[in-house]
Amino acid sequence: MMNTSNYCILLLLFLSACTFNPKPSNPVLRQGEGFVRVEGGKIWYGIMGEGDKTPLLCLHGGPGGTSRSYYNLSEIAKTHPVVLFDQLGTGRSEHHQDTSLLKVDKFVEQVKAIRTELKLNEFYLVGSSWGAALALEYYTRYPEGVKGIIFNSPYFSTPIWTEDAEALIAKLPDSIQTAIRIAERDSLFDTAAYAAANSFFARKHGRRKAFVKHPYDTVPSNRNTFIYNYMWGPSEFTARGTLRNYDNVQSLEKVKVPTLFTTGEFDEARPETVKRLSRLVKDARFVVIPDAGHFSLNDNRPAVIKAIREFIDAHKN
């Protein structure tokens, strides 16, 4: 039988552990929007849903894209707040053409600024396309508080991305292939033939279905083509910008939190490639979104919602 003295010592140790190792909790997020100042200007953020359940912090694609596709996660926001924001220079954030700000580490610090502003102690990180690269960069630098990661149609490496693009282009009509080869050979990307080839590729592997505008999408939110061209290039399959040699695949092996990979059945982030990359993360889930291209939240929203819900539910709260 334990004596009184030993019992008191154990009780003190228990109370001490509770005092110095409190379970992190998030403040209750309220639906709304705001701006956060970062280096170079102010970035816009929005919060869908309310409550203290683990929120999703969403990073959009591009570079130079916008967060508007994440309105399609409004069903998730009924149980878990969804935080979306436009990266500096695009969307509803302040626009600029300052190339000194168009560096990966600058974008990472913008994610950190949102997390700090909203006092997010624990959250799921969601990244689509270029946003997946940004999510991985953020996690490897600031892993604290990241409960899990969702990589949607992910980009992690330009060599891998362009290799996949070559495989997809090889299956297009000869006339489309010829237009692309001529443009790349002559570095002339403003021709009607190249524009038509780009559109043809996008209809097959980008957004395959008519654009579905979400009811929340009511305020103009324009992408920044300057940023896209400077960092990436003239099209999804021609990378000539500052990211032309980008490759961070090795960092996937550093991921130690639950991870979900999704990609469209006809995605330019090819299912075969994304499945192979998912194997670099221990126990990662991999889900193909049927009948969808790169814009899976538009092409097959219910399937994406289902995959995310099942992933979150498997890890409680």
GROMACS .gro file of N, CA and C in nm, residues 27 29 33-38 43 45 47 83 110-120:
model
   69
   27PRO      N    1  -0.705   2.884  -3.061
   27PRO     CA    2  -0.815   2.972  -3.024
   27PRO      C    3  -0.935   2.941  -3.113
   29LEU      N    4  -1.157   2.999  -3.392
   29LEU     CA    5  -1.154   3.084  -3.511
   29LEU      C    6  -1.295   3.129  -3.546
   33GLU      N    7  -1.246   3.770  -4.254
   33GLU     CA    8  -1.129   3.793  -4.337
   33GLU      C    9  -1.045   3.904  -4.280
   34GLY      N   10  -0.924   3.918  -4.333
   34GLY     CA   11  -0.836   4.023  -4.285
   34GLY      C   12  -0.710   4.030  -4.369
   35PHE      N   13  -0.618   4.114  -4.327
   35PHE     CA   14  -0.490   4.130  -4.396
   35PHE      C   15  -0.377   4.118  -4.295
   36VAL      N   16  -0.265   4.065  -4.342
   36VAL     CA   17  -0.144   4.053  -4.260
   36VAL      C   18  -0.029   4.118  -4.335
   37ARG      N   19   0.046   4.202  -4.267
   37ARG     CA   20   0.161   4.265  -4.333
   37ARG      C   21   0.279   4.169  -4.332
   38VAL      N   22   0.343   4.156  -4.449
   38VAL     CA   23   0.463   4.076  -4.464
   38VAL      C   24   0.565   4.160  -4.539
   43ILE      N   25  -0.097   4.068  -4.722
   43ILE     CA   26  -0.162   3.952  -4.782
   43ILE      C   27  -0.301   3.933  -4.720
   45TYR      N   28  -0.633   3.712  -4.613
   45TYR     CA   29  -0.672   3.578  -4.571
   45TYR      C   30  -0.822   3.575  -4.543
   47ILE      N   31  -1.135   3.312  -4.353
   47ILE     CA   32  -1.163   3.195  -4.269
   47ILE      C   33  -1.306   3.150  -4.297
   83VAL      N   34  -0.877   2.787  -4.351
   83VAL     CA   35  -0.808   2.916  -4.368
   83VAL      C   36  -0.746   2.917  -4.507
  110GLN      N   37   0.547   3.391  -4.563
  110GLN     CA   38   0.408   3.435  -4.568
  110GLN      C   39   0.316   3.333  -4.500
  111VAL      N   40   0.344   3.206  -4.520
  111VAL     CA   41   0.267   3.102  -4.452
  111VAL      C   42   0.285   3.117  -4.301
  112LYS      N   43   0.407   3.137  -4.260
  112LYS     CA   44   0.435   3.154  -4.117
  112LYS      C   45   0.362   3.275  -4.061
  113ALA      N   46   0.354   3.382  -4.140
  113ALA     CA   47   0.287   3.505  -4.095
  113ALA      C   48   0.139   3.481  -4.069
  114ILE      N   49   0.074   3.403  -4.156
  114ILE     CA   50  -0.067   3.370  -4.137
  114ILE      C   51  -0.085   3.284  -4.012
  115ARG      N   52   0.001   3.183  -3.998
  115ARG     CA   53  -0.007   3.095  -3.882
  115ARG      C   54   0.010   3.175  -3.752
  116THR      N   55   0.105   3.270  -3.751
  116THR     CA   56   0.130   3.352  -3.633
  116THR      C   57   0.014   3.446  -3.605
  117GLU      N   58  -0.038   3.510  -3.709
  117GLU     CA   59  -0.148   3.604  -3.694
  117GLU      C   60  -0.270   3.538  -3.631
  118LEU      N   61  -0.301   3.416  -3.675
  118LEU     CA   62  -0.420   3.346  -3.628
  118LEU      C   63  -0.392   3.257  -3.507
  119LYS      N   64  -0.267   3.258  -3.461
  119LYS     CA   65  -0.228   3.182  -3.341
  119LYS      C   66  -0.266   3.033  -3.354
  120LEU      N   67  -0.230   2.976  -3.468
  120LEU     CA   68  -0.260   2.836  -3.493
  120LEU      C   69  -0.154   2.748  -3.427
   0.00000   0.00000   0.00000
